[in-house]
Amino acid sequence: MAEFEKDYVMRQTKLAVKGLSVFLKDESVDEIMQLDEQQSGQKKEQEDKSEKKE
């Protein structure tokens, strides 16, 4: 990847993060992380059950 492309990606990433920080607070980030952990745990349980059936 060319240097100017890396700079563009970094600028866009910084802008996106600044925009998200306006909407998200620490509590909401924690809630999102907990939901993600719960969903990944549920997926793991489903995979384990399907493996046992086979």
PDB file of N, CA and C in Angstrom:
ATOM      1  N   MET A   1       0.858  -1.172   0.000  1.00  0.00           N
ATOM      2  CA  MET A   1       0.000   0.000   0.000  1.00  0.00           C
ATOM      3  C   MET A   1       0.904   1.234   0.000  1.00  0.00           C
ATOM      4  N   ALA A   2       0.591   2.170  -0.838  1.00  0.00           N
ATOM      5  CA  ALA A   2       1.384   3.386  -0.938  1.00  0.00           C
ATOM      6  C   ALA A   2       1.217   4.247   0.311  1.00  0.00           C
ATOM      7  N   GLU A   3       2.205   5.080   0.571  1.00  0.00           N
ATOM      8  CA  GLU A   3       2.197   5.914   1.773  1.00  0.00           C
ATOM      9  C   GLU A   3       0.987   6.848   1.808  1.00  0.00           C
ATOM     10  N   PHE A   4       0.628   7.434   0.664  1.00  0.00           N
ATOM     11  CA  PHE A   4      -0.516   8.349   0.645  1.00  0.00           C
ATOM     12  C   PHE A   4      -1.818   7.610   0.936  1.00  0.00           C
ATOM     13  N   GLU A   5      -1.892   6.332   0.566  1.00  0.00           N
ATOM     14  CA  GLU A   5      -3.088   5.550   0.875  1.00  0.00           C
ATOM     15  C   GLU A   5      -3.176   5.285   2.372  1.00  0.00           C
ATOM     16  N   LYS A   6      -2.049   5.008   3.006  1.00  0.00           N
ATOM     17  CA  LYS A   6      -2.031   4.792   4.457  1.00  0.00           C
ATOM     18  C   LYS A   6      -2.466   6.058   5.184  1.00  0.00           C
ATOM     19  N   ASP A   7      -1.984   7.214   4.718  1.00  0.00           N
ATOM     20  CA  ASP A   7      -2.374   8.482   5.331  1.00  0.00           C
ATOM     21  C   ASP A   7      -3.874   8.710   5.203  1.00  0.00           C
ATOM     22  N   TYR A   8      -4.423   8.412   4.039  1.00  0.00           N
ATOM     23  CA  TYR A   8      -5.853   8.583   3.808  1.00  0.00           C
ATOM     24  C   TYR A   8      -6.658   7.688   4.745  1.00  0.00           C
ATOM     25  N   VAL A   9      -6.237   6.442   4.863  1.00  0.00           N
ATOM     26  CA  VAL A   9      -6.949   5.497   5.728  1.00  0.00           C
ATOM     27  C   VAL A   9      -6.887   5.971   7.173  1.00  0.00           C
ATOM     28  N   MET A  10      -5.737   6.438   7.626  1.00  0.00           N
ATOM     29  CA  MET A  10      -5.605   6.916   9.002  1.00  0.00           C
ATOM     30  C   MET A  10      -6.471   8.150   9.240  1.00  0.00           C
ATOM     31  N   ARG A  11      -6.511   9.079   8.292  1.00  0.00           N
ATOM     32  CA  ARG A  11      -7.362  10.266   8.452  1.00  0.00           C
ATOM     33  C   ARG A  11      -8.835   9.873   8.531  1.00  0.00           C
ATOM     34  N   GLN A  12      -9.256   8.957   7.689  1.00  0.00           N
ATOM     35  CA  GLN A  12     -10.652   8.518   7.701  1.00  0.00           C
ATOM     36  C   GLN A  12     -10.989   7.785   9.001  1.00  0.00           C
ATOM     37  N   THR A  13     -10.051   6.983   9.479  1.00  0.00           N
ATOM     38  CA  THR A  13     -10.256   6.264  10.736  1.00  0.00           C
ATOM     39  C   THR A  13     -10.390   7.236  11.895  1.00  0.00           C
ATOM     40  N   LYS A  14      -9.528   8.243  11.938  1.00  0.00           N
ATOM     41  CA  LYS A  14      -9.600   9.245  13.008  1.00  0.00           C
ATOM     42  C   LYS A  14     -10.934   9.980  12.972  1.00  0.00           C
ATOM     43  N   LEU A  15     -11.392  10.334  11.775  1.00  0.00           N
ATOM     44  CA  LEU A  15     -12.681  11.012  11.661  1.00  0.00           C
ATOM     45  C   LEU A  15     -13.823  10.117  12.147  1.00  0.00           C
ATOM     46  N   ALA A  16     -13.769   8.849  11.798  1.00  0.00           N
ATOM     47  CA  ALA A  16     -14.821   7.914  12.220  1.00  0.00           C
ATOM     48  C   ALA A  16     -14.826   7.761  13.735  1.00  0.00           C
ATOM     49  N   VAL A  17     -13.650   7.659  14.320  1.00  0.00           N
ATOM     50  CA  VAL A  17     -13.558   7.504  15.776  1.00  0.00           C
ATOM     51  C   VAL A  17     -14.062   8.754  16.479  1.00  0.00           C
ATOM     52  N   LYS A  18     -13.728   9.916  15.971  1.00  0.00           N
ATOM     53  CA  LYS A  18     -14.229  11.159  16.575  1.00  0.00           C
ATOM     54  C   LYS A  18     -15.747  11.217  16.500  1.00  0.00           C
ATOM     55  N   GLY A  19     -16.302  10.794  15.372  1.00  0.00           N
ATOM     56  CA  GLY A  19     -17.755  10.785  15.233  1.00  0.00           C
ATOM     57  C   GLY A  19     -18.416   9.807  16.181  1.00  0.00           C
ATOM     58  N   LEU A  20     -17.836   8.628  16.320  1.00  0.00           N
ATOM     59  CA  LEU A  20     -18.394   7.631  17.238  1.00  0.00           C
ATOM     60  C   LEU A  20     -18.296   8.085  18.680  1.00  0.00           C
ATOM     61  N   SER A  21     -17.227   8.787  19.020  1.00  0.00           N
ATOM     62  CA  SER A  21     -17.050   9.216  20.412  1.00  0.00           C
ATOM     63  C   SER A  21     -18.129  10.205  20.832  1.00  0.00           C
ATOM     64  N   VAL A  22     -18.717  10.899  19.874  1.00  0.00           N
ATOM     65  CA  VAL A  22     -19.803  11.818  20.187  1.00  0.00           C
ATOM     66  C   VAL A  22     -21.034  11.032  20.647  1.00  0.00           C
ATOM     67  N   PHE A  23     -21.277   9.891  20.028  1.00  0.00           N
ATOM     68  CA  PHE A  23     -22.472   9.109  20.316  1.00  0.00           C
ATOM     69  C   PHE A  23     -22.279   8.097  21.434  1.00  0.00           C
ATOM     70  N   LEU A  24     -21.078   7.599  21.583  1.00  0.00           N
ATOM     71  CA  LEU A  24     -20.833   6.545  22.550  1.00  0.00           C
ATOM     72  C   LEU A  24     -20.202   7.093  23.820  1.00  0.00           C
ATOM     73  N   LYS A  25     -20.655   6.589  24.929  1.00  0.00           N
ATOM     74  CA  LYS A  25     -20.058   6.915  26.224  1.00  0.00           C
ATOM     75  C   LYS A  25     -19.451   5.639  26.760  1.00  0.00           C
ATOM     76  N   ASP A  26     -18.712   5.752  27.840  1.00  0.00           N
ATOM     77  CA  ASP A  26     -18.051   4.577  28.420  1.00  0.00           C
ATOM     78  C   ASP A  26     -19.044   3.472  28.751  1.00  0.00           C
ATOM     79  N   GLU A  27     -20.208   3.846  29.292  1.00  0.00           N
ATOM     80  CA  GLU A  27     -21.184   2.835  29.676  1.00  0.00           C
ATOM     81  C   GLU A  27     -21.704   2.082  28.459  1.00  0.00           C
ATOM     82  N   SER A  28     -21.960   2.801  27.380  1.00  0.00           N
ATOM     83  CA  SER A  28     -22.510   2.139  26.201  1.00  0.00           C
ATOM     84  C   SER A  28     -21.475   1.235  25.543  1.00  0.00           C
ATOM     85  N   VAL A  29     -20.200   1.601  25.595  1.00  0.00           N
ATOM     86  CA  VAL A  29     -19.146   0.740  25.059  1.00  0.00           C
ATOM     87  C   VAL A  29     -19.074  -0.543  25.877  1.00  0.00           C
ATOM     88  N   ASP A  30     -19.176  -0.412  27.201  1.00  0.00           N
ATOM     89  CA  ASP A  30     -19.171  -1.596  28.062  1.00  0.00           C
ATOM     90  C   ASP A  30     -20.349  -2.507  27.738  1.00  0.00           C
ATOM     91  N   GLU A  31     -21.524  -1.928  27.517  1.00  0.00           N
ATOM     92  CA  GLU A  31     -22.706  -2.724  27.175  1.00  0.00           C
ATOM     93  C   GLU A  31     -22.507  -3.456  25.849  1.00  0.00           C
ATOM     94  N   ILE A  32     -21.946  -2.786  24.873  1.00  0.00           N
ATOM     95  CA  ILE A  32     -21.697  -3.411  23.574  1.00  0.00           C
ATOM     96  C   ILE A  32     -20.730  -4.577  23.730  1.00  0.00           C
ATOM     97  N   MET A  33     -19.689  -4.380  24.521  1.00  0.00           N
ATOM     98  CA  MET A  33     -18.708  -5.446  24.725  1.00  0.00           C
ATOM     99  C   MET A  33     -19.347  -6.637  25.431  1.00  0.00           C
ATOM    100  N   GLN A  34     -20.213  -6.377  26.408  1.00  0.00           N
ATOM    101  CA  GLN A  34     -20.880  -7.470  27.115  1.00  0.00           C
ATOM    102  C   GLN A  34     -21.808  -8.227  26.175  1.00  0.00           C
ATOM    103  N   LEU A  35     -22.533  -7.516  25.329  1.00  0.00           N
ATOM    104  CA  LEU A  35     -23.411  -8.175  24.363  1.00  0.00           C
ATOM    105  C   LEU A  35     -22.602  -9.041  23.416  1.00  0.00           C
ATOM    106  N   ASP A  36     -21.467  -8.529  22.978  1.00  0.00           N
ATOM    107  CA  ASP A  36     -20.616  -9.290  22.068  1.00  0.00           C
ATOM    108  C   ASP A  36     -20.113 -10.556  22.748  1.00  0.00           C
ATOM    109  N   GLU A  37     -19.722 -10.448  24.010  1.00  0.00           N
ATOM    110  CA  GLU A  37     -19.252 -11.625  24.730  1.00  0.00           C
ATOM    111  C   GLU A  37     -20.370 -12.646  24.905  1.00  0.00           C
ATOM    112  N   GLN A  38     -21.580 -12.165  25.182  1.00  0.00           N
ATOM    113  CA  GLN A  38     -22.716 -13.067  25.345  1.00  0.00           C
ATOM    114  C   GLN A  38     -23.025 -13.776  24.032  1.00  0.00           C
ATOM    115  N   GLN A  39     -23.014 -13.040  22.940  1.00  0.00           N
ATOM    116  CA  GLN A  39     -23.319 -13.636  21.639  1.00  0.00           C
ATOM    117  C   GLN A  39     -22.262 -14.648  21.247  1.00  0.00           C
ATOM    118  N   SER A  40     -21.002 -14.337  21.508  1.00  0.00           N
ATOM    119  CA  SER A  40     -19.954 -15.293  21.148  1.00  0.00           C
ATOM    120  C   SER A  40     -20.050 -16.533  22.033  1.00  0.00           C
ATOM    121  N   GLY A  41     -20.490 -16.371  23.271  1.00  0.00           N
ATOM    122  CA  GLY A  41     -20.695 -17.522  24.144  1.00  0.00           C
ATOM    123  C   GLY A  41     -21.837 -18.388  23.660  1.00  0.00           C
ATOM    124  N   GLN A  42     -22.909 -17.757  23.181  1.00  0.00           N
ATOM    125  CA  GLN A  42     -24.052 -18.498  22.660  1.00  0.00           C
ATOM    126  C   GLN A  42     -23.672 -19.251  21.394  1.00  0.00           C
ATOM    127  N   LYS A  43     -22.890 -18.638  20.543  1.00  0.00           N
ATOM    128  CA  LYS A  43     -22.454 -19.295  19.312  1.00  0.00           C
ATOM    129  C   LYS A  43     -21.594 -20.509  19.652  1.00  0.00           C
ATOM    130  N   LYS A  44     -20.750 -20.353  20.646  1.00  0.00           N
ATOM    131  CA  LYS A  44     -19.877 -21.452  21.044  1.00  0.00           C
ATOM    132  C   LYS A  44     -20.702 -22.619  21.574  1.00  0.00           C
ATOM    133  N   GLU A  45     -21.743 -22.319  22.374  1.00  0.00           N
ATOM    134  CA  GLU A  45     -22.606 -23.367  22.899  1.00  0.00           C
ATOM    135  C   GLU A  45     -23.338 -24.086  21.775  1.00  0.00           C
ATOM    136  N   GLN A  46     -23.816 -23.332  20.786  1.00  0.00           N
ATOM    137  CA  GLN A  46     -24.521 -23.933  19.660  1.00  0.00           C
ATOM    138  C   GLN A  46     -23.593 -24.829  18.858  1.00  0.00           C
ATOM    139  N   GLU A  47     -22.361 -24.389  18.676  1.00  0.00           N
ATOM    140  CA  GLU A  47     -21.392 -25.204  17.939  1.00  0.00           C
ATOM    141  C   GLU A  47     -21.085 -26.489  18.703  1.00  0.00           C
ATOM    142  N   ASP A  48     -20.961 -26.385  20.019  1.00  0.00           N
ATOM    143  CA  ASP A  48     -20.693 -27.572  20.834  1.00  0.00           C
ATOM    144  C   ASP A  48     -21.851 -28.559  20.734  1.00  0.00           C
ATOM    145  N   LYS A  49     -23.084 -28.058  20.779  1.00  0.00           N
ATOM    146  CA  LYS A  49     -24.249 -28.936  20.682  1.00  0.00           C
ATOM    147  C   LYS A  49     -24.314 -29.625  19.323  1.00  0.00           C
ATOM    148  N   SER A  50     -24.014 -28.868  18.267  1.00  0.00           N
ATOM    149  CA  SER A  50     -24.077 -29.463  16.932  1.00  0.00           C
ATOM    150  C   SER A  50     -22.972 -30.494  16.743  1.00  0.00           C
ATOM    151  N   GLU A  51     -21.836 -30.307  17.370  1.00  0.00           N
ATOM    152  CA  GLU A  51     -20.751 -31.284  17.280  1.00  0.00           C
ATOM    153  C   GLU A  51     -21.120 -32.572  18.018  1.00  0.00           C
ATOM    154  N   LYS A  52     -21.825 -32.445  19.147  1.00  0.00           N
ATOM    155  CA  LYS A  52     -22.209 -33.620  19.906  1.00  0.00           C
ATOM    156  C   LYS A  52     -23.244 -34.443  19.160  1.00  0.00           C
ATOM    157  N   LYS A  53     -24.116 -33.801  18.380  1.00  0.00           N
ATOM    158  CA  LYS A  53     -25.141 -34.516  17.623  1.00  0.00           C
ATOM    159  C   LYS A  53     -24.529 -35.355  16.519  1.00  0.00           C
ATOM    160  N   GLU A  54     -23.410 -34.906  15.978  1.00  0.00           N
ATOM    161  CA  GLU A  54     -22.788 -35.619  14.864  1.00  0.00           C
ATOM    162  C   GLU A  54     -22.024 -36.758  15.358  1.00  0.00           C
TER     163      GLU A  54
END
